Each structure stands twice: as structure tokens, then as C-alpha cells.
Coordinates of C-alpha atoms in Angstrom, one line a residue:
M1 CA -9.5 4.2 18.8
S2 CA -5.9 3.3 17.9
S3 CA -3.5 4.8 16.1
L4 CA -0.9 2.7 14.8
H5 CA 1.8 3.2 12.4
F6 CA 3.9 1.6 9.2
G7 CA 7.4 2.7 7.6
S8 CA 5.5 0.2 5.2
A9 CA 2.7 -0.5 4.5
L10 CA 1.2 -2.8 0.5
L11 CA -1.9 -0.6 0.0
P12 CA -4.9 -1.0 -2.6
S13 CA -2.6 1.9 -4.4
G14 CA 0.9 -0.1 -3.6
W15 CA 3.4 -0.3 -1.4
A16 CA 3.7 3.8 0.7
D17 CA 6.5 4.9 3.3
D18 CA 5.0 5.7 6.9
V19 CA 1.7 5.9 6.5
Q20 CA -0.6 5.6 9.5
V21 CA -3.4 3.8 10.4
V22 CA -5.8 4.9 12.5
V23 CA -8.9 2.4 13.8
T24 CA -11.9 3.0 15.2
E25 CA -13.8 0.1 16.6
G26 CA -13.2 -2.3 14.0
T27 CA -13.4 -0.5 11.3
I28 CA -9.9 1.9 9.5
T29 CA -11.9 5.0 8.8
K30 CA -8.7 7.7 8.1
V31 CA -5.4 6.0 6.3
T32 CA -2.7 9.1 6.6
T33 CA 1.3 8.1 3.9
G34 CA 4.4 10.3 4.2
T35 CA 3.6 11.5 7.9
A36 CA 5.6 10.9 10.9
P37 CA 4.8 9.1 13.7
G38 CA 1.8 10.0 16.4
M39 CA 3.4 10.4 20.5
H40 CA 0.2 8.0 21.1
D41 CA 1.4 5.6 17.4
E42 CA 1.9 2.0 18.1
C43 CA 5.2 1.1 15.5
H44 CA 5.5 -0.9 13.2
S45 CA 8.7 -1.5 10.3
L46 CA 6.3 -3.1 7.1
A47 CA 2.2 -4.8 7.2
I48 CA 0.3 -5.8 5.1
P49 CA -4.2 -6.6 4.8
G50 CA -4.8 -10.2 6.8
I51 CA -6.6 -12.2 4.1
A52 CA -9.6 -15.3 3.8
S53 CA -10.2 -18.8 4.5
L54 CA -13.3 -18.7 2.1
H55 CA -12.7 -23.1 3.0
S56 CA -12.8 -24.9 6.0
H57 CA -14.0 -28.0 8.1
A58 CA -12.0 -26.5 12.1
F59 CA -13.3 -29.7 12.1
Q60 CA -11.1 -32.1 10.1
R61 CA -8.2 -30.0 12.0
G62 CA -8.3 -33.5 14.6
M63 CA -7.6 -35.7 12.3
A64 CA -4.0 -33.8 11.3
G65 CA -2.0 -37.0 10.4
L66 CA -4.8 -39.8 11.5
A67 CA -5.1 -41.0 7.9
E68 CA -1.1 -41.5 6.5
T69 CA -1.0 -44.9 6.5
R70 CA -1.6 -47.0 3.3
G71 CA -4.3 -49.3 3.4
D72 CA -4.7 -52.8 1.2
V73 CA -6.3 -50.9 -1.8
A74 CA -5.5 -47.7 -3.9
D75 CA -5.5 -44.7 -0.6
T76 CA -7.7 -42.4 -2.6
F77 CA -10.2 -39.2 -1.9
W78 CA -12.5 -42.2 -0.9
T79 CA -10.5 -44.1 1.3
W80 CA -9.6 -40.9 2.9
R81 CA -13.0 -40.1 3.5
E82 CA -13.7 -43.2 5.9
T83 CA -11.6 -41.9 8.0
M84 CA -13.0 -38.9 8.1
Y85 CA -16.4 -39.4 9.0
R86 CA -15.5 -42.4 11.9
F87 CA -13.6 -39.4 13.3
A88 CA -16.7 -37.0 12.6
L89 CA -19.1 -39.8 14.3
E90 CA -17.0 -39.9 18.3
M91 CA -17.1 -35.9 18.2
T92 CA -19.0 -33.8 20.8
P93 CA -20.4 -30.9 20.4
E94 CA -17.8 -29.5 23.6
D95 CA -15.3 -30.6 21.5
S96 CA -16.3 -29.0 17.7
E97 CA -15.3 -25.9 20.0
A98 CA -12.2 -26.8 21.7
V99 CA -10.6 -28.1 17.6
A100 CA -11.9 -24.9 16.3
T101 CA -10.9 -22.6 18.4
L102 CA -7.0 -23.5 18.6
L103 CA -7.2 -23.7 14.2
Y104 CA -8.4 -20.4 15.0
V105 CA -5.7 -19.5 17.1
E106 CA -3.4 -21.7 13.7
M107 CA -4.9 -19.0 11.2
L108 CA -4.7 -16.2 13.1
E109 CA -1.0 -16.9 13.5
R110 CA -0.6 -17.3 9.9
G111 CA -2.1 -14.6 8.8
F112 CA -5.3 -15.4 7.8
T113 CA -7.8 -12.5 9.9
R114 CA -11.0 -14.4 8.4
V115 CA -12.9 -17.5 8.0
G116 CA -15.4 -19.6 5.9
E117 CA -16.5 -22.1 8.2
F118 CA -18.3 -25.1 5.4
H119 CA -20.4 -26.1 7.7
Y120 CA -21.5 -30.0 8.0
L121 CA -20.9 -31.8 12.1
H122 CA -24.9 -29.8 12.6
H123 CA -26.1 -33.8 14.5
D124 CA -25.6 -35.0 17.3
H125 CA -24.2 -38.8 16.8
D126 CA -27.1 -40.6 16.7
G127 CA -27.7 -38.5 13.8
A128 CA -31.2 -37.1 16.0
P129 CA -31.4 -32.9 15.7
Y130 CA -30.3 -30.7 19.1
A131 CA -32.6 -29.6 20.7
N132 CA -31.1 -26.6 19.4
P133 CA -30.8 -27.1 16.0
A134 CA -27.6 -24.9 15.3
E135 CA -25.8 -25.9 18.3
T136 CA -22.7 -26.7 16.8
A137 CA -23.0 -23.6 14.8
T138 CA -22.7 -22.2 17.8
R139 CA -19.8 -23.9 18.7
I140 CA -18.4 -22.0 15.6
A141 CA -19.0 -19.3 16.4
R142 CA -18.3 -19.5 20.6
A143 CA -14.5 -20.5 18.9
A144 CA -14.5 -17.7 16.1
E145 CA -15.2 -15.1 19.3
I146 CA -12.8 -16.4 22.2
A147 CA -10.4 -17.0 19.1
G148 CA -11.1 -13.4 18.4
I149 CA -11.3 -14.2 14.2
G150 CA -13.2 -13.5 11.0
L151 CA -16.6 -15.8 10.7
T152 CA -18.2 -16.6 7.6
L153 CA -20.5 -19.2 8.6
L154 CA -21.6 -21.8 5.8
P155 CA -23.8 -24.1 7.0
C156 CA -23.8 -26.8 4.8
F157 CA -27.4 -29.2 3.1
Y158 CA -26.4 -32.8 3.0
A159 CA -29.2 -34.7 2.2
H160 CA -27.8 -38.5 -0.2
S161 CA -24.4 -40.2 -1.0
S162 CA -23.8 -39.6 -4.4
F163 CA -25.7 -38.7 -7.2
G164 CA -29.6 -39.1 -7.9
G165 CA -31.0 -38.8 -4.2
A166 CA -28.7 -42.0 -3.4
A167 CA -30.1 -42.6 0.2
P168 CA -27.6 -41.4 2.7
H169 CA -24.9 -44.3 4.8
A170 CA -24.9 -44.5 8.1
G171 CA -21.2 -42.5 8.2
Q172 CA -22.7 -39.4 6.7
R173 CA -26.2 -39.4 9.9
R174 CA -24.8 -36.8 11.7
F175 CA -24.7 -34.8 8.0
I176 CA -28.2 -35.2 6.8
C177 CA -31.0 -32.8 6.7
S178 CA -34.4 -32.0 4.8
I179 CA -34.9 -29.3 4.0
D180 CA -37.5 -27.8 6.1
Q181 CA -34.5 -29.3 8.7
F182 CA -31.2 -26.8 7.3
A183 CA -34.8 -23.9 6.8
R184 CA -34.4 -23.8 10.5
L185 CA -31.4 -24.5 10.5
T186 CA -30.3 -21.3 8.9
D187 CA -32.4 -19.6 11.2
A188 CA -30.7 -20.4 14.3
T189 CA -27.3 -20.5 12.5
R190 CA -27.7 -16.3 11.9
A191 CA -29.1 -15.9 15.3
A192 CA -26.3 -17.5 17.1
V193 CA -23.3 -15.1 14.5
R194 CA -26.5 -11.8 15.8
A195 CA -24.1 -10.8 18.5
L196 CA -19.7 -11.6 16.0
P197 CA -18.6 -8.1 15.4
G198 CA -18.4 -8.6 11.1
A199 CA -20.2 -11.8 11.3
N200 CA -22.3 -12.2 8.1
V201 CA -24.2 -16.0 7.2
G202 CA -24.2 -18.5 3.5
V203 CA -25.5 -21.6 2.4
A204 CA -22.6 -24.7 0.4
P205 CA -25.1 -27.3 -1.1
H206 CA -22.2 -29.4 0.7
S207 CA -21.6 -31.3 -3.6
L208 CA -24.2 -31.8 -6.7
R209 CA -23.4 -35.7 -5.1
A210 CA -25.1 -34.9 -2.2
V211 CA -27.6 -33.2 -3.5
T212 CA -30.7 -33.0 -5.6
P213 CA -31.2 -30.3 -8.3
D214 CA -35.2 -29.6 -6.6
E215 CA -32.4 -29.1 -3.1
L216 CA -30.0 -27.4 -4.2
A217 CA -33.2 -25.2 -6.3
A218 CA -34.9 -24.7 -2.6
I219 CA -31.9 -23.9 -1.1
V220 CA -29.9 -21.9 -2.1
P221 CA -32.4 -18.2 -1.4
L222 CA -31.5 -19.4 2.3
A223 CA -29.1 -17.7 1.9
E224 CA -30.4 -14.9 1.6
G225 CA -28.9 -12.5 -1.1
G226 CA -25.2 -13.6 0.3
P227 CA -22.5 -16.3 -0.1
V228 CA -23.1 -19.3 -1.9
H229 CA -20.7 -22.4 -1.6
I230 CA -20.9 -25.3 -3.7
H231 CA -17.8 -28.4 -3.8
A232 CA -17.5 -29.5 -7.3
A233 CA -15.2 -31.8 -9.8
E234 CA -13.2 -32.1 -7.6
Q235 CA -12.4 -35.7 -8.1
I236 CA -11.8 -37.6 -11.2
K237 CA -14.6 -40.1 -9.5
E238 CA -16.9 -36.9 -8.8
V239 CA -16.6 -36.5 -13.1
E240 CA -17.8 -39.6 -14.0
E241 CA -20.2 -39.8 -12.1
C242 CA -21.9 -36.5 -12.9
I243 CA -21.9 -37.5 -16.7
A244 CA -23.4 -41.2 -15.5
W245 CA -26.1 -39.7 -14.1
S246 CA -26.9 -36.4 -16.2
G247 CA -24.5 -36.9 -19.2
R248 CA -23.0 -33.3 -18.1
R249 CA -19.9 -31.9 -15.8
P250 CA -20.8 -31.0 -12.7
V251 CA -19.7 -27.2 -13.3
E252 CA -21.0 -27.9 -17.1
W253 CA -24.3 -28.8 -15.1
L254 CA -24.7 -26.3 -12.9
F255 CA -23.9 -23.6 -15.1
E256 CA -27.1 -24.8 -17.2
H257 CA -29.2 -25.3 -14.0
A258 CA -28.2 -23.0 -11.2
P259 CA -27.7 -19.3 -11.4
I260 CA -24.5 -18.9 -11.1
D261 CA -22.9 -15.5 -10.2
Q262 CA -21.0 -12.8 -8.7
R263 CA -22.4 -14.5 -4.6
W264 CA -21.0 -18.2 -5.1
C265 CA -18.2 -19.5 -4.7
L266 CA -17.8 -22.7 -6.7
I267 CA -15.2 -25.2 -4.4
H268 CA -11.9 -26.7 -5.8
A269 CA -13.2 -26.6 -9.8
T270 CA -10.0 -29.5 -10.2
H271 CA -11.1 -30.8 -13.6
M272 CA -12.9 -29.3 -16.1
T273 CA -12.6 -28.7 -19.4
G274 CA -11.1 -25.2 -21.7
A275 CA -15.2 -24.5 -22.2
E276 CA -15.6 -25.2 -18.4
T277 CA -12.9 -23.5 -17.4
A278 CA -13.8 -20.0 -19.9
L279 CA -17.9 -20.0 -18.2
L280 CA -16.4 -19.8 -14.4
A281 CA -14.2 -17.1 -15.3
G282 CA -16.6 -15.4 -17.5
S283 CA -19.4 -15.4 -14.1
G284 CA -18.3 -13.7 -11.6
A285 CA -18.2 -16.8 -9.8
V286 CA -15.6 -17.6 -7.7
A287 CA -13.5 -20.2 -7.6
G288 CA -12.1 -22.0 -3.7
L289 CA -9.1 -23.3 -3.9
C290 CA -7.1 -25.5 -1.5
P291 CA -3.4 -26.0 -2.1
V292 CA -2.8 -27.7 0.8
T293 CA -5.8 -30.5 1.1
E294 CA -6.2 -30.6 -2.5
A295 CA -2.1 -31.9 -3.0
S296 CA -2.2 -33.7 0.1
L297 CA -6.3 -36.2 -1.1
G298 CA -4.1 -36.1 -4.8
D299 CA -7.0 -34.2 -6.3
G300 CA -5.0 -32.9 -9.1
I301 CA -4.5 -29.6 -10.4
F302 CA -6.7 -26.9 -10.8
P303 CA -6.6 -25.5 -14.4
A304 CA -4.7 -21.3 -12.7
R305 CA -2.2 -19.9 -15.5
E306 CA -5.8 -20.6 -18.6
F307 CA -8.3 -19.8 -15.0
L308 CA -7.2 -15.7 -14.7
D309 CA -5.9 -16.1 -18.2
A310 CA -9.6 -15.5 -18.8
A311 CA -9.6 -13.4 -16.2
G312 CA -11.4 -15.9 -12.5
R313 CA -11.0 -14.6 -9.6
F314 CA -10.1 -18.0 -6.8
G315 CA -9.1 -17.0 -3.0
V316 CA -7.8 -19.7 -1.1
G317 CA -8.8 -22.3 1.0
T318 CA -7.4 -24.6 3.9
D319 CA -9.7 -27.2 4.0
S320 CA -8.5 -30.0 5.7
N321 CA -6.9 -27.8 7.8
V322 CA -3.9 -31.1 7.8
L323 CA -1.5 -27.4 8.0
V324 CA -2.7 -24.2 8.5
G325 CA -0.9 -21.1 7.2
V326 CA -1.2 -18.4 4.0
T327 CA 2.2 -19.2 2.2
D328 CA 1.5 -22.8 2.2
E329 CA -2.0 -22.8 0.6
L330 CA -0.6 -20.0 -1.7
R331 CA 3.4 -21.5 -2.3
Q332 CA 2.3 -25.0 -3.0
L333 CA -0.5 -23.4 -5.4
E334 CA 2.5 -21.6 -7.3
Y335 CA 4.5 -25.1 -7.0
G336 CA 1.7 -26.8 -8.5
Q337 CA 1.7 -25.4 -11.8
R338 CA 5.2 -25.9 -11.8
L339 CA 5.5 -28.1 -11.5
K340 CA 2.5 -28.9 -14.6
H341 CA 4.0 -26.7 -16.6
R342 CA 7.2 -27.1 -15.8
E343 CA 8.0 -23.3 -15.7
R344 CA 8.8 -20.9 -12.5
N345 CA 6.8 -18.0 -11.5
V346 CA 3.8 -19.4 -13.3
L347 CA 0.9 -17.4 -12.0
S348 CA 2.8 -14.8 -12.0
G349 CA 0.9 -12.3 -14.9
G350 CA 3.5 -10.9 -16.3
P351 CA 7.3 -9.7 -17.1
G352 CA 8.5 -8.0 -14.0
V353 CA 5.6 -8.7 -11.9
S354 CA 6.3 -10.5 -9.0
T355 CA 4.5 -13.7 -7.8
G356 CA 4.4 -13.6 -4.2
R357 CA 2.2 -10.5 -5.0
A358 CA 0.2 -11.4 -7.7
L359 CA -0.5 -14.6 -5.4
L360 CA -1.1 -12.4 -2.4
E361 CA -3.6 -10.0 -3.9
T362 CA -5.7 -12.6 -6.1
A363 CA -6.6 -14.3 -3.0
L364 CA -6.8 -11.3 -1.0
T365 CA -9.9 -9.9 -3.0
G366 CA -11.3 -13.3 -3.9
G367 CA -11.6 -14.6 -0.8
A368 CA -13.0 -11.2 0.3
Q369 CA -15.4 -11.3 -2.5
A370 CA -16.6 -15.1 -1.7
L371 CA -17.5 -14.4 2.2
A372 CA -19.5 -10.8 0.9
Q373 CA -16.9 -9.0 2.2
P374 CA -17.7 -5.1 0.1
I375 CA -14.2 -3.7 1.4
V376 CA -11.4 -4.8 2.1
G377 CA -7.6 -4.5 2.5
L378 CA -6.0 -1.7 4.0
R379 CA -8.3 1.3 3.5
E380 CA -10.6 3.8 5.1
G381 CA -13.7 2.1 5.7
A382 CA -12.8 -1.7 5.3
R383 CA -12.4 -3.9 8.0
A384 CA -9.2 -4.2 10.6
D385 CA -7.2 -7.1 9.2
I386 CA -3.9 -5.8 9.7
V387 CA -0.8 -8.5 9.6
T388 CA 2.7 -6.8 10.5
L389 CA 6.2 -9.0 9.2
D390 CA 9.2 -9.7 10.9
T391 CA 11.7 -7.7 8.5
T392 CA 14.2 -9.4 10.8
H393 CA 14.0 -12.6 9.5
P394 CA 16.5 -14.3 7.1
S395 CA 14.4 -14.4 4.2
L396 CA 12.7 -10.5 4.5
A397 CA 16.1 -9.5 6.2
G398 CA 17.5 -5.4 4.4
R399 CA 14.2 -6.0 2.0
R400 CA 11.3 -3.9 1.2
G401 CA 8.3 -4.2 -1.7
D402 CA 7.6 -7.3 -3.4
P403 CA 10.7 -9.4 -2.7
V404 CA 9.1 -9.0 1.3
L405 CA 5.9 -10.7 -0.1
D406 CA 8.6 -13.3 -2.3
G407 CA 11.2 -14.0 0.3
W408 CA 7.5 -14.8 3.5
I409 CA 5.6 -16.4 1.2
F410 CA 8.6 -18.8 -1.2
A411 CA 11.6 -18.7 1.8
A412 CA 10.5 -17.5 5.5
G413 CA 6.7 -18.3 5.7
A414 CA 4.5 -19.0 9.5
D415 CA 7.1 -17.9 12.0
A416 CA 7.9 -14.2 9.8
V417 CA 4.3 -13.1 11.1
D418 CA 4.8 -11.0 14.2
C419 CA 1.4 -9.4 15.0
V420 CA -2.5 -9.5 13.8
W421 CA -4.7 -7.1 14.6
A422 CA -8.4 -8.9 13.1
G423 CA -11.2 -6.8 13.4
G424 CA -9.6 -3.6 14.5
N425 CA -8.4 -6.1 18.2
K426 CA -5.0 -6.9 18.3
V427 CA -4.8 -10.9 19.0
V428 CA -0.6 -12.1 17.8
A429 CA 1.9 -9.9 19.4
G430 CA 5.8 -11.3 18.4
G431 CA 4.1 -14.3 16.3
R432 CA 1.9 -15.9 19.9
H433 CA -2.3 -15.9 19.5
R434 CA -3.0 -14.4 22.7
L435 CA -4.4 -17.9 23.8
R436 CA -1.8 -19.7 22.3
E437 CA -1.3 -21.5 25.2
T438 CA -5.0 -22.1 26.6
A439 CA -6.2 -23.5 22.7
R440 CA -3.8 -25.9 22.5
D441 CA -4.7 -27.6 26.8
T442 CA -8.4 -27.9 25.3
F443 CA -7.8 -29.2 22.7
N444 CA -5.4 -31.9 23.2
A445 CA -7.7 -32.7 26.1
A446 CA -10.5 -33.9 23.7
M447 CA -7.8 -35.6 21.2
R448 CA -6.6 -37.7 23.9
R449 CA -10.1 -38.3 24.1
L450 CA -11.2 -39.3 20.4
V451 CA -7.8 -41.3 20.2
A452 CA -7.8 -43.0 21.5

């Protein structure tokens, strides 16, 4: 058992002063407000709940910045994807673990305390399954354990190169599974995370490009009641090809043919009609937004204002991990809306409401739902995922309450994070993860070989 005292903390009921939080075996067991620090309390100025990156492809952290030279044709998501395929084909399981470990260290240092790992780098270089079908999933679980981050592992089913069951191409060979292979992989993935505190498993049919209707129907039950994540409507070309294949747009097709409910998370959902936006908002499913990656890839801008006006739920993810941070994703989300609507504080929710507070709390609850975390925040029964901010940072100094969040998200960024507890374990102190240097050295050794 440990006891923490915060001069100020953001609780589900709002800001409170002089808050004592008791943690027992990784869970918050008591929260008391208006109390002086105890003799054995560890004291900090200000605490907020850690949130989840609900969508990550860990291996892509290794190629961050490697696709920034323009080619001979228009540079789009589809040309970026070819660079990603080439990089993925070179990685060993050891490389995957090294890259994921550094990524998870960086996530923790920047305020994320759980990750939804949408994992599809399954097989050996030639496409043959490993002796352990969950070899690379086991490496992801090991990276999460080493770094100390909470893990929701989402093995991805990927079978085709385009709509209508088109044959996969050579660059996708490490991703491809049959339904039977995927069932074995999912079972082995559950075994891989069984000893990891707080870890859970869902499934991720990659997209309607990569999964046929019959395959989708067979894959969803393998979630066994857990999360179901799928990419949808990320690109205009994807929407056009889906219409050519089915006569329906991707989100429209999913609502006509799949059991979309609160267990589902539709990743990106960038290009929706007003009717699709209303369908998604009304379903209770979560929109998994990845604003930095969506900007990096030129995807487009999600209809966030309209979605929130319809009571939609969203969380944020780091996706390609080209840049990692809670503040980066939330700031980019709001700034994209400002550019689109030519207004300020678009996602605040109403007059007099802090945009930073609104963004953080919506992403907290949406991310928790998408990763099947029923209790979240600084409350009894929740996993002890806690972030303290450095109130001496120039963008936070002298502020209290919501202005601290606005200063952090829109002015300070990652260097205002002081300490982080994930599952009750203090993994970041003074802004530095305890394994930062080791993780960097191992990552750098792998990268020197991969980019040589």
C-alpha cells in the first residue's frame, strides 16, 4: 500500500484541494479530499488521471521521419504505406520488442498510461508463422511489462489487399492470416498477456479492404465480449473503392452489416456523411481519433463538432507514432477544427468551458471505453494511473484548475509532465522514465541496423 497527497487533483466530480489517494496492489482504494498530508504521504502539487492511447502500431515508431521525401508522384497515404511495408519486412521480433519498449517509455513520459496496440506484424520475413503464433504479440507484451504501461492487445486480422477479397500482395505477407490461424493467434495472445497485471485482449479486423464480410462475421466473436476495433473511412480513395464494391460507404456498410455497439471502436472515421456521423454517435461506439497521424498522412479532418453535438464519444491514439504525446493529439484535434471552421475553442462544448478540460475528459472516458476499462479516473476502484504536472513550468505557474490543463495542452506540452504512476507503479519521476537510457540504447542499436 502507498499513500499520495496532492495539493490539487482532478477528480470525476471536478477539481479538489488537499487530496489523499491510497493505492493498494495497483488500484485506488481510497480518495479523501480536504485533508492534510500524512506522515508517510508522498506529496505533489497537482494530479490528473492518465489516459489511454487507444490506437498504436508500435513498430512504426521505428520509421518516424523516414517518409518525408517527396517522390515522383503525388505523395499520399498510399505512397507512405509502401515505405511502411518495406520497413516492416526488415524487422526481427527482437527489433519489434526494442521499438515497442522505447515507444511505451515515451508514452508514459508524455502522459499516456495505457495503450491499445493494434498489432498486425505477426509472421516471419517470408510470411511463415512462427512456432509460437503469438511470437511478436509476446514481444509487445514484454515491452509493455518492461516499460510498465497498461496494455490492451488487439491482434489484427488482415487477409486481403483490397475490397472484395483481393489477393494480398508481397509487401503484406507478414500480416496475412486465415481465420483458423487467427483463432490460434488470438488464443496464444491471451496466454501471452495472462501474467501482465491489468492487460486484456480484443480483436481488430483491419478494415473492409482487408476483411471480407464472411471473415468479419467469423472474427468478431473471437473478441469474447472484449473490444473490437476496425479502421474505417480514413481516406477518400477508400470510400470510393468501398462504394464501387458494395454501393455503400464504409461506415454506412458497417452499420448495415455488423453488430456495432459500445464494444466497438471505429478508427479514424474521417470521411463520413452527416447521416453516418449521427449513426456512429448514436450507437455508443467510440471514434478512435489519431489527429497527429491523420495530419501527417494528409487524411483529412474528422467532423468532431458535429459528432460531439450528437453526443458522440471519442478517444485519441498515436497510430503511426511519428510524434507521441497526450498534448500533441489533443492540441492537433482542436487546431484542426479551428482551421476547418475558422473559429477558436471549437470543442469546448459551450460558453465559459475550458477547451483543455473538455478534451481531456472526453478522451479519458472514450479511451477507457474503447479498451474495456470500466472504472477510470482518480476514484476508488480505478487502476492507479496518475500523472502529476510541474506547476513551476512557465506555462503553468500561478494557475489553478482548468487553466492548468489549458496551459499544459496548448502551451507547455510534454516537458510539463513530472511524475507518472501506471497501475500504481511510479515509472516516471522528474519527467524521466526509469529506463529511458536503456530503452534508447537498445532502440538505437536496432535502428542502426534497420536504416543502414
